[in-house]
């Protein structure tokens, strides 16, 4: 196929956004490092180099071209090391658009194209005009569909409805009210980690720690810490904890609003279309057939509000660091509505047919022993130093017993012709569901402990799965059952074709 | 569609495994020798003797272990796909369905080349277990197995 060499250029305002992005990625982390450390001259030199490098990045604007072929998106970039990237439309997993206040002011947006490969997005087009984005979206959508139909040799169904849907604002299948966003922010405690990081960095630095103490003393008067008795410590400690909690809650809610304000998700033809965000607005297009795994999660706080979170995993490992991510189906939704949503997204699965099976009941002893080990090992030095007083942690054993029993009760798995599902977690409960057709390979694992108890573990791997948390990980099941399951599953997977 | 039931790896791969483990044994014996020499205040000839005995001790363990390791390492090709069993203490079975194979590499190390052996690396679109390796195949067998897996793999979009 012959390729054009010239295509669309980026919007004229792009250098500004390229510069901002470079500054975000290079200079800010360094500045943060300096606050945390000494701020010597060599640090300033490094910052200077980083700033210079950020300015250089602007130059790439003149070397960035992209164009839309019949069946693929082509991106040409690079100054010294040129690259030409071709992404067939039907391989595009997600199409995400980001717009913050600055974008809105210039009527532009950042477009991110994701395929199933790698950690980095396939192409980030920073930035293009709004009309151009609409054009690209439409082309990718229409041509992707047309191409698929050609491949499937199925000219019967038409793509007319899809075209209309892109133009019209579809009726959302789920949207978040401000109250939902507030509750979600409260539940998530998202600000806990950033506040903790900032706090610990600042407390490492003598200068800032002193400054902080001075500020507090100016505000509430001299505290005379050296004269405090137990009651004062308790009172001030409680006040401190309370203030911290409230500020974590408030900032978590603020973060939730920034991210999820007016969250809306709708089903447009064969795609999911989502938008969200207060200052930075993100819109995402996810082909439903690209969804690899569905997850329903709830924590104790979720249960208090009688809500769950519904997430999905798509192929391709773009993380929050490497690009725009969209993993939500519904951040906060009632359990019933959540099930309805999933059923609406994947109507081909018979959700009523799922039968949950228990793990081996006798495995509670193994959970009990494992948890007790976690108590007994730290107890050893306690016993050494405090003698019989060090045995106090043993009082926790009834709790551990309860936990082990609860672990068995809350866990379960389900396998049928369409899906594999696993649920687990006493406090933080997760239900993960994978369609058989999305399974890539199947593993069986048996540790020496498993063997002693005649048990084994079954895991399946999918394209979008998180490498850290293994979502489908059927543990504490009889060896024979696992072997049987493995045979059944591999036969089912090898027979399952991709007809959508 | 070709199938075969459980096969062991090539006998020569046991040799390759043992030879390549020697380097590890030589390295691991070092800290043990230094530790015991310092704590027992040994003279040089004794130190060398201690080193050699540690090497023999550890190699003996590896030699003994490798017998069971080799026995446990088996693979079969079913209609569903490639099934690999391995592990002595931690037992593991990996199953790659035929139609989920993305691509297959064959690699050969310098030591393996001497014995005309190759390693089959099967890639799937998964994340955690995306690549599954099967070492210790005769080069011709590896090529044949690759061809078989690729031939029966329907040209479909598996993601």
PDB file of N, CA, C and O in Angstrom, chain A residues 108-165:
ATOM      1  N   UNK A 108      -9.406  22.912  21.958  1.00  0.00           N
ATOM      2  CA  UNK A 108      -8.636  21.774  21.447  1.00  0.00           C
ATOM      3  C   UNK A 108      -8.748  20.614  22.442  1.00  0.00           C
ATOM      4  O   UNK A 108      -9.384  20.742  23.489  1.00  0.00           O
ATOM      5  N   UNK A 109      -8.122  19.496  22.120  1.00  0.00           N
ATOM      6  CA  UNK A 109      -8.125  18.357  23.025  1.00  0.00           C
ATOM      7  C   UNK A 109      -6.949  17.444  22.750  1.00  0.00           C
ATOM      8  O   UNK A 109      -6.363  17.486  21.666  1.00  0.00           O
ATOM      9  N   UNK A 110      -6.578  16.645  23.759  1.00  0.00           N
ATOM     10  CA  UNK A 110      -5.537  15.643  23.564  1.00  0.00           C
ATOM     11  C   UNK A 110      -6.204  14.317  23.260  1.00  0.00           C
ATOM     12  O   UNK A 110      -7.093  13.893  23.987  1.00  0.00           O
ATOM     13  N   UNK A 111      -5.748  13.689  22.182  1.00  0.00           N
ATOM     14  CA  UNK A 111      -6.369  12.447  21.742  1.00  0.00           C
ATOM     15  C   UNK A 111      -5.403  11.306  22.021  1.00  0.00           C
ATOM     16  O   UNK A 111      -4.234  11.389  21.685  1.00  0.00           O
ATOM     17  N   UNK A 112      -5.914  10.251  22.663  1.00  0.00           N
ATOM     18  CA  UNK A 112      -5.048   9.117  22.945  1.00  0.00           C
ATOM     19  C   UNK A 112      -5.627   7.855  22.330  1.00  0.00           C
ATOM     20  O   UNK A 112      -6.769   7.504  22.572  1.00  0.00           O
ATOM     21  N   UNK A 113      -4.816   7.194  21.528  1.00  0.00           N
ATOM     22  CA  UNK A 113      -5.249   5.976  20.860  1.00  0.00           C
ATOM     23  C   UNK A 113      -4.542   4.798  21.508  1.00  0.00           C
ATOM     24  O   UNK A 113      -3.321   4.808  21.639  1.00  0.00           O
ATOM     25  N   UNK A 114      -5.304   3.790  21.910  1.00  0.00           N
ATOM     26  CA  UNK A 114      -4.736   2.648  22.605  1.00  0.00           C
ATOM     27  C   UNK A 114      -5.004   1.385  21.818  1.00  0.00           C
ATOM     28  O   UNK A 114      -6.123   1.154  21.383  1.00  0.00           O
ATOM     29  N   UNK A 115      -3.977   0.562  21.654  1.00  0.00           N
ATOM     30  CA  UNK A 115      -4.222  -0.769  21.116  1.00  0.00           C
ATOM     31  C   UNK A 115      -3.923  -1.757  22.228  1.00  0.00           C
ATOM     32  O   UNK A 115      -3.660  -1.372  23.352  1.00  0.00           O
ATOM     33  N   UNK A 116      -3.940  -3.042  21.912  1.00  0.00           N
ATOM     34  CA  UNK A 116      -3.784  -4.037  22.977  1.00  0.00           C
ATOM     35  C   UNK A 116      -2.352  -4.162  23.462  1.00  0.00           C
ATOM     36  O   UNK A 116      -2.089  -4.844  24.428  1.00  0.00           O
ATOM     37  N   UNK A 117      -1.402  -3.519  22.788  1.00  0.00           N
ATOM     38  CA  UNK A 117      -0.010  -3.791  23.115  1.00  0.00           C
ATOM     39  C   UNK A 117       0.567  -2.800  24.097  1.00  0.00           C
ATOM     40  O   UNK A 117       0.199  -1.643  24.103  1.00  0.00           O
ATOM     41  N   UNK A 118       1.429  -3.303  24.936  1.00  0.00           N
ATOM     42  CA  UNK A 118       2.357  -2.466  25.661  1.00  0.00           C
ATOM     43  C   UNK A 118       1.777  -1.563  26.728  1.00  0.00           C
ATOM     44  O   UNK A 118       0.578  -1.459  26.923  1.00  0.00           O
ATOM     45  N   UNK A 119       2.695  -0.904  27.426  1.00  0.00           N
ATOM     46  CA  UNK A 119       2.323  -0.053  28.537  1.00  0.00           C
ATOM     47  C   UNK A 119       1.976   1.338  28.041  1.00  0.00           C
ATOM     48  O   UNK A 119       1.124   2.019  28.592  1.00  0.00           O
ATOM     49  N   UNK A 120       2.664   1.765  26.961  1.00  0.00           N
ATOM     50  CA  UNK A 120       2.424   3.114  26.471  1.00  0.00           C
ATOM     51  C   UNK A 120       1.285   3.128  25.457  1.00  0.00           C
ATOM     52  O   UNK A 120       1.093   2.163  24.723  1.00  0.00           O
ATOM     53  N   UNK A 121       0.535   4.223  25.414  1.00  0.00           N
ATOM     54  CA  UNK A 121      -0.510   4.311  24.406  1.00  0.00           C
ATOM     55  C   UNK A 121       0.098   4.269  23.013  1.00  0.00           C
ATOM     56  O   UNK A 121       1.250   4.680  22.810  1.00  0.00           O
ATOM     57  N   UNK A 122      -0.672   3.769  22.062  1.00  0.00           N
ATOM     58  CA  UNK A 122      -0.183   3.619  20.702  1.00  0.00           C
ATOM     59  C   UNK A 122       0.169   4.982  20.108  1.00  0.00           C
ATOM     60  O   UNK A 122       1.180   5.150  19.440  1.00  0.00           O
ATOM     61  N   UNK A 123      -0.685   5.969  20.344  1.00  0.00           N
ATOM     62  CA  UNK A 123      -0.399   7.314  19.855  1.00  0.00           C
ATOM     63  C   UNK A 123      -1.070   8.333  20.755  1.00  0.00           C
ATOM     64  O   UNK A 123      -2.200   8.140  21.182  1.00  0.00           O
ATOM     65  N   UNK A 124      -0.337   9.380  21.077  1.00  0.00           N
ATOM     66  CA  UNK A 124      -0.929  10.489  21.806  1.00  0.00           C
ATOM     67  C   UNK A 124      -0.815  11.704  20.906  1.00  0.00           C
ATOM     68  O   UNK A 124       0.289  12.131  20.582  1.00  0.00           O
ATOM     69  N   UNK A 125      -1.959  12.219  20.475  1.00  0.00           N
ATOM     70  CA  UNK A 125      -1.935  13.364  19.579  1.00  0.00           C
ATOM     71  C   UNK A 125      -2.246  14.598  20.410  1.00  0.00           C
ATOM     72  O   UNK A 125      -3.385  14.824  20.809  1.00  0.00           O
ATOM     73  N   UNK A 126      -1.221  15.356  20.718  1.00  0.00           N
ATOM     74  CA  UNK A 126      -1.343  16.488  21.635  1.00  0.00           C
ATOM     75  C   UNK A 126      -1.018  17.744  20.864  1.00  0.00           C
ATOM     76  O   UNK A 126       0.120  17.908  20.507  1.00  0.00           O
ATOM     77  N   UNK A 127      -1.841  18.646  20.562  1.00  0.00           N
ATOM     78  CA  UNK A 127      -3.282  18.654  20.696  1.00  0.00           C
ATOM     79  C   UNK A 127      -3.909  18.934  19.330  1.00  0.00           C
ATOM     80  O   UNK A 127      -3.222  19.429  18.437  1.00  0.00           O
ATOM     81  N   UNK A 128      -5.197  18.621  19.150  1.00  0.00           N
ATOM     82  CA  UNK A 128      -5.883  18.923  17.895  1.00  0.00           C
ATOM     83  C   UNK A 128      -7.191  19.654  18.192  1.00  0.00           C
ATOM     84  O   UNK A 128      -7.727  19.555  19.286  1.00  0.00           O
ATOM     85  N   UNK A 129      -7.678  20.362  17.185  1.00  0.00           N
ATOM     86  CA  UNK A 129      -8.894  21.157  17.351  1.00  0.00           C
ATOM     87  C   UNK A 129     -10.102  20.254  17.554  1.00  0.00           C
ATOM     88  O   UNK A 129     -10.117  19.111  17.111  1.00  0.00           O
ATOM     89  N   UNK A 130     -11.102  20.797  18.224  1.00  0.00           N
ATOM     90  CA  UNK A 130     -12.297  20.024  18.558  1.00  0.00           C
ATOM     91  C   UNK A 130     -12.961  19.397  17.334  1.00  0.00           C
ATOM     92  O   UNK A 130     -13.351  18.234  17.348  1.00  0.00           O
ATOM     93  N   UNK A 131     -13.095  20.215  16.248  1.00  0.00           N
ATOM     94  CA  UNK A 131     -13.781  19.685  15.060  1.00  0.00           C
ATOM     95  C   UNK A 131     -12.993  18.518  14.486  1.00  0.00           C
ATOM     96  O   UNK A 131     -13.547  17.525  14.042  1.00  0.00           O
ATOM     97  N   UNK A 132     -11.659  18.675  14.536  1.00  0.00           N
ATOM     98  CA  UNK A 132     -10.792  17.632  14.002  1.00  0.00           C
ATOM     99  C   UNK A 132     -10.957  16.346  14.812  1.00  0.00           C
ATOM    100  O   UNK A 132     -10.988  15.249  14.253  1.00  0.00           O
ATOM    101  N   UNK A 133     -11.068  16.488  16.134  1.00  0.00           N
ATOM    102  CA  UNK A 133     -11.267  15.312  16.986  1.00  0.00           C
ATOM    103  C   UNK A 133     -12.537  14.593  16.577  1.00  0.00           C
ATOM    104  O   UNK A 133     -12.560  13.369  16.414  1.00  0.00           O
ATOM    105  N   UNK A 134     -13.598  15.375  16.373  1.00  0.00           N
ATOM    106  CA  UNK A 134     -14.878  14.764  15.981  1.00  0.00           C
ATOM    107  C   UNK A 134     -14.699  14.001  14.670  1.00  0.00           C
ATOM    108  O   UNK A 134     -15.196  12.889  14.512  1.00  0.00           O
ATOM    109  N   UNK A 135     -13.971  14.621  13.756  1.00  0.00           N
ATOM    110  CA  UNK A 135     -13.738  14.002  12.460  1.00  0.00           C
ATOM    111  C   UNK A 135     -12.999  12.677  12.632  1.00  0.00           C
ATOM    112  O   UNK A 135     -13.400  11.649  12.087  1.00  0.00           O
ATOM    113  N   UNK A 136     -11.910  12.714  13.411  1.00  0.00           N
ATOM    114  CA  UNK A 136     -11.107  11.506  13.601  1.00  0.00           C
ATOM    115  C   UNK A 136     -11.953  10.412  14.246  1.00  0.00           C
ATOM    116  O   UNK A 136     -11.942   9.257  13.805  1.00  0.00           O
ATOM    117  N   UNK A 137     -12.691  10.794  15.277  1.00  0.00           N
ATOM    118  CA  UNK A 137     -13.552   9.831  15.966  1.00  0.00           C
ATOM    119  C   UNK A 137     -14.484   9.137  14.991  1.00  0.00           C
ATOM    120  O   UNK A 137     -14.641   7.922  15.000  1.00  0.00           O
ATOM    121  N   UNK A 138     -15.083   9.958  14.147  1.00  0.00           N
ATOM    122  CA  UNK A 138     -16.077   9.442  13.218  1.00  0.00           C
ATOM    123  C   UNK A 138     -15.418   8.484  12.219  1.00  0.00           C
ATOM    124  O   UNK A 138     -15.915   7.399  11.966  1.00  0.00           O
ATOM    125  N   UNK A 139     -14.257   8.918  11.711  1.00  0.00           N
ATOM    126  CA  UNK A 139     -13.567   8.079  10.730  1.00  0.00           C
ATOM    127  C   UNK A 139     -13.195   6.739  11.345  1.00  0.00           C
ATOM    128  O   UNK A 139     -13.468   5.682  10.786  1.00  0.00           O
ATOM    129  N   UNK A 140     -12.593   6.796  12.544  1.00  0.00           N
ATOM    130  CA  UNK A 140     -12.144   5.558  13.180  1.00  0.00           C
ATOM    131  C   UNK A 140     -13.333   4.642  13.422  1.00  0.00           C
ATOM    132  O   UNK A 140     -13.284   3.443  13.155  1.00  0.00           O
ATOM    133  N   UNK A 141     -14.411   5.224  13.895  1.00  0.00           N
ATOM    134  CA  UNK A 141     -15.585   4.435  14.213  1.00  0.00           C
ATOM    135  C   UNK A 141     -16.170   3.796  12.947  1.00  0.00           C
ATOM    136  O   UNK A 141     -16.321   2.578  12.860  1.00  0.00           O
ATOM    137  N   UNK A 142     -16.450   4.635  11.952  1.00  0.00           N
ATOM    138  CA  UNK A 142     -17.110   4.131  10.743  1.00  0.00           C
ATOM    139  C   UNK A 142     -16.240   3.124  10.019  1.00  0.00           C
ATOM    140  O   UNK A 142     -16.668   2.035   9.680  1.00  0.00           O
ATOM    141  N   UNK A 143     -14.979   3.494   9.825  1.00  0.00           N
ATOM    142  CA  UNK A 143     -14.117   2.630   9.033  1.00  0.00           C
ATOM    143  C   UNK A 143     -13.847   1.343   9.760  1.00  0.00           C
ATOM    144  O   UNK A 143     -13.770   0.284   9.166  1.00  0.00           O
ATOM    145  N   UNK A 144     -13.672   1.428  11.109  1.00  0.00           N
ATOM    146  CA  UNK A 144     -13.460   0.216  11.896  1.00  0.00           C
ATOM    147  C   UNK A 144     -14.624  -0.730  11.719  1.00  0.00           C
ATOM    148  O   UNK A 144     -14.457  -1.924  11.476  1.00  0.00           O
ATOM    149  N   UNK A 145     -15.826  -0.188  11.795  1.00  0.00           N
ATOM    150  CA  UNK A 145     -17.026  -1.019  11.676  1.00  0.00           C
ATOM    151  C   UNK A 145     -17.123  -1.606  10.284  1.00  0.00           C
ATOM    152  O   UNK A 145     -17.317  -2.805  10.110  1.00  0.00           O
ATOM    153  N   UNK A 146     -16.942  -0.745   9.272  1.00  0.00           N
ATOM    154  CA  UNK A 146     -17.049  -1.212   7.892  1.00  0.00           C
ATOM    155  C   UNK A 146     -16.060  -2.338   7.648  1.00  0.00           C
ATOM    156  O   UNK A 146     -16.385  -3.370   7.082  1.00  0.00           O
ATOM    157  N   UNK A 147     -14.824  -2.134   8.146  1.00  0.00           N
ATOM    158  CA  UNK A 147     -13.792  -3.131   7.918  1.00  0.00           C
ATOM    159  C   UNK A 147     -14.161  -4.459   8.573  1.00  0.00           C
ATOM    160  O   UNK A 147     -14.029  -5.514   7.966  1.00  0.00           O
ATOM    161  N   UNK A 148     -14.654  -4.367   9.808  1.00  0.00           N
ATOM    162  CA  UNK A 148     -15.040  -5.586  10.502  1.00  0.00           C
ATOM    163  C   UNK A 148     -16.112  -6.325   9.726  1.00  0.00           C
ATOM    164  O   UNK A 148     -16.099  -7.538   9.619  1.00  0.00           O
ATOM    165  N   UNK A 149     -17.051  -5.557   9.181  1.00  0.00           N
ATOM    166  CA  UNK A 149     -18.135  -6.205   8.458  1.00  0.00           C
ATOM    167  C   UNK A 149     -17.603  -6.889   7.216  1.00  0.00           C
ATOM    168  O   UNK A 149     -18.041  -7.962   6.852  1.00  0.00           O
ATOM    169  N   UNK A 150     -16.622  -6.249   6.590  1.00  0.00           N
ATOM    170  CA  UNK A 150     -16.022  -6.855   5.410  1.00  0.00           C
ATOM    171  C   UNK A 150     -15.387  -8.180   5.790  1.00  0.00           C
ATOM    172  O   UNK A 150     -15.536  -9.181   5.110  1.00  0.00           O
ATOM    173  N   UNK A 151     -14.667  -8.163   6.907  1.00  0.00           N
ATOM    174  CA  UNK A 151     -13.987  -9.377   7.344  1.00  0.00           C
ATOM    175  C   UNK A 151     -15.001 -10.461   7.670  1.00  0.00           C
ATOM    176  O   UNK A 151     -14.853 -11.611   7.290  1.00  0.00           O
ATOM    177  N   UNK A 152     -16.050 -10.062   8.370  1.00  0.00           N
ATOM    178  CA  UNK A 152     -17.044 -11.053   8.783  1.00  0.00           C
ATOM    179  C   UNK A 152     -17.960 -11.442   7.629  1.00  0.00           C
ATOM    180  O   UNK A 152     -18.743 -12.366   7.747  1.00  0.00           O
ATOM    181  N   UNK A 153     -17.836 -10.756   6.515  1.00  0.00           N
ATOM    182  CA  UNK A 153     -18.680 -10.961   5.342  1.00  0.00           C
ATOM    183  C   UNK A 153     -20.156 -10.965   5.722  1.00  0.00           C
ATOM    184  O   UNK A 153     -20.888 -11.918   5.504  1.00  0.00           O
ATOM    185  N   UNK A 154     -20.529  -9.921   6.397  1.00  0.00           N
ATOM    186  CA  UNK A 154     -21.880  -9.834   6.918  1.00  0.00           C
ATOM    187  C   UNK A 154     -22.452  -8.475   6.538  1.00  0.00           C
ATOM    188  O   UNK A 154     -22.499  -7.558   7.347  1.00  0.00           O
ATOM    189  N   UNK A 155     -22.843  -8.324   5.256  1.00  0.00           N
ATOM    190  CA  UNK A 155     -23.291  -7.002   4.811  1.00  0.00           C
ATOM    191  C   UNK A 155     -24.720  -6.681   5.260  1.00  0.00           C
ATOM    192  O   UNK A 155     -25.200  -5.596   5.032  1.00  0.00           O
ATOM    193  N   UNK A 156     -25.373  -7.637   5.924  1.00  0.00           N
ATOM    194  CA  UNK A 156     -26.769  -7.455   6.311  1.00  0.00           C
ATOM    195  C   UNK A 156     -26.991  -6.262   7.227  1.00  0.00           C
ATOM    196  O   UNK A 156     -27.810  -5.399   6.952  1.00  0.00           O
ATOM    197  N   UNK A 157     -26.226  -6.221   8.311  1.00  0.00           N
ATOM    198  CA  UNK A 157     -26.460  -5.132   9.266  1.00  0.00           C
ATOM    199  C   UNK A 157     -25.786  -3.859   8.771  1.00  0.00           C
ATOM    200  O   UNK A 157     -24.716  -3.889   8.182  1.00  0.00           O
ATOM    201  N   UNK A 158     -26.408  -2.753   8.991  1.00  0.00           N
ATOM    202  CA  UNK A 158     -25.858  -1.495   8.495  1.00  0.00           C
ATOM    203  C   UNK A 158     -25.279  -0.688   9.644  1.00  0.00           C
ATOM    204  O   UNK A 158     -25.554  -0.939  10.815  1.00  0.00           O
ATOM    205  N   UNK A 159     -24.446   0.272   9.283  1.00  0.00           N
ATOM    206  CA  UNK A 159     -23.814   1.074  10.319  1.00  0.00           C
ATOM    207  C   UNK A 159     -24.482   2.431  10.453  1.00  0.00           C
ATOM    208  O   UNK A 159     -23.927   3.350  11.028  1.00  0.00           O
ATOM    209  N   UNK A 160     -25.652   2.553   9.922  1.00  0.00           N
ATOM    210  CA  UNK A 160     -26.341   3.847   9.940  1.00  0.00           C
ATOM    211  C   UNK A 160     -26.613   4.285  11.365  1.00  0.00           C
ATOM    212  O   UNK A 160     -26.347   5.420  11.744  1.00  0.00           O
ATOM    213  N   UNK A 161     -27.120   3.359  12.169  1.00  0.00           N
ATOM    214  CA  UNK A 161     -27.459   3.702  13.551  1.00  0.00           C
ATOM    215  C   UNK A 161     -26.234   4.217  14.292  1.00  0.00           C
ATOM    216  O   UNK A 161     -26.323   5.127  15.102  1.00  0.00           O
ATOM    217  N   UNK A 162     -25.079   3.629  13.993  1.00  0.00           N
ATOM    218  CA  UNK A 162     -23.864   4.045  14.672  1.00  0.00           C
ATOM    219  C   UNK A 162     -23.524   5.487  14.344  1.00  0.00           C
ATOM    220  O   UNK A 162     -23.176   6.270  15.207  1.00  0.00           O
ATOM    221  N   UNK A 163     -23.648   5.816  13.085  1.00  0.00           N
ATOM    222  CA  UNK A 163     -23.304   7.176  12.675  1.00  0.00           C
ATOM    223  C   UNK A 163     -24.183   8.196  13.387  1.00  0.00           C
ATOM    224  O   UNK A 163     -23.712   9.206  13.885  1.00  0.00           O
ATOM    225  N   UNK A 164     -25.474   7.874  13.444  1.00  0.00           N
ATOM    226  CA  UNK A 164     -26.385   8.780  14.140  1.00  0.00           C
ATOM    227  C   UNK A 164     -25.979   8.931  15.593  1.00  0.00           C
ATOM    228  O   UNK A 164     -25.979  10.019  16.148  1.00  0.00           O
ATOM    229  N   UNK A 165     -25.635   7.813  16.161  1.00  0.00           N
ATOM    230  CA  UNK A 165     -25.352   7.812  17.589  1.00  0.00           C
ATOM    231  C   UNK A 165     -24.167   8.701  17.933  1.00  0.00           C
ATOM    232  O   UNK A 165     -24.129   9.302  19.001  1.00  0.00           O
TER     233      UNK A 165
END
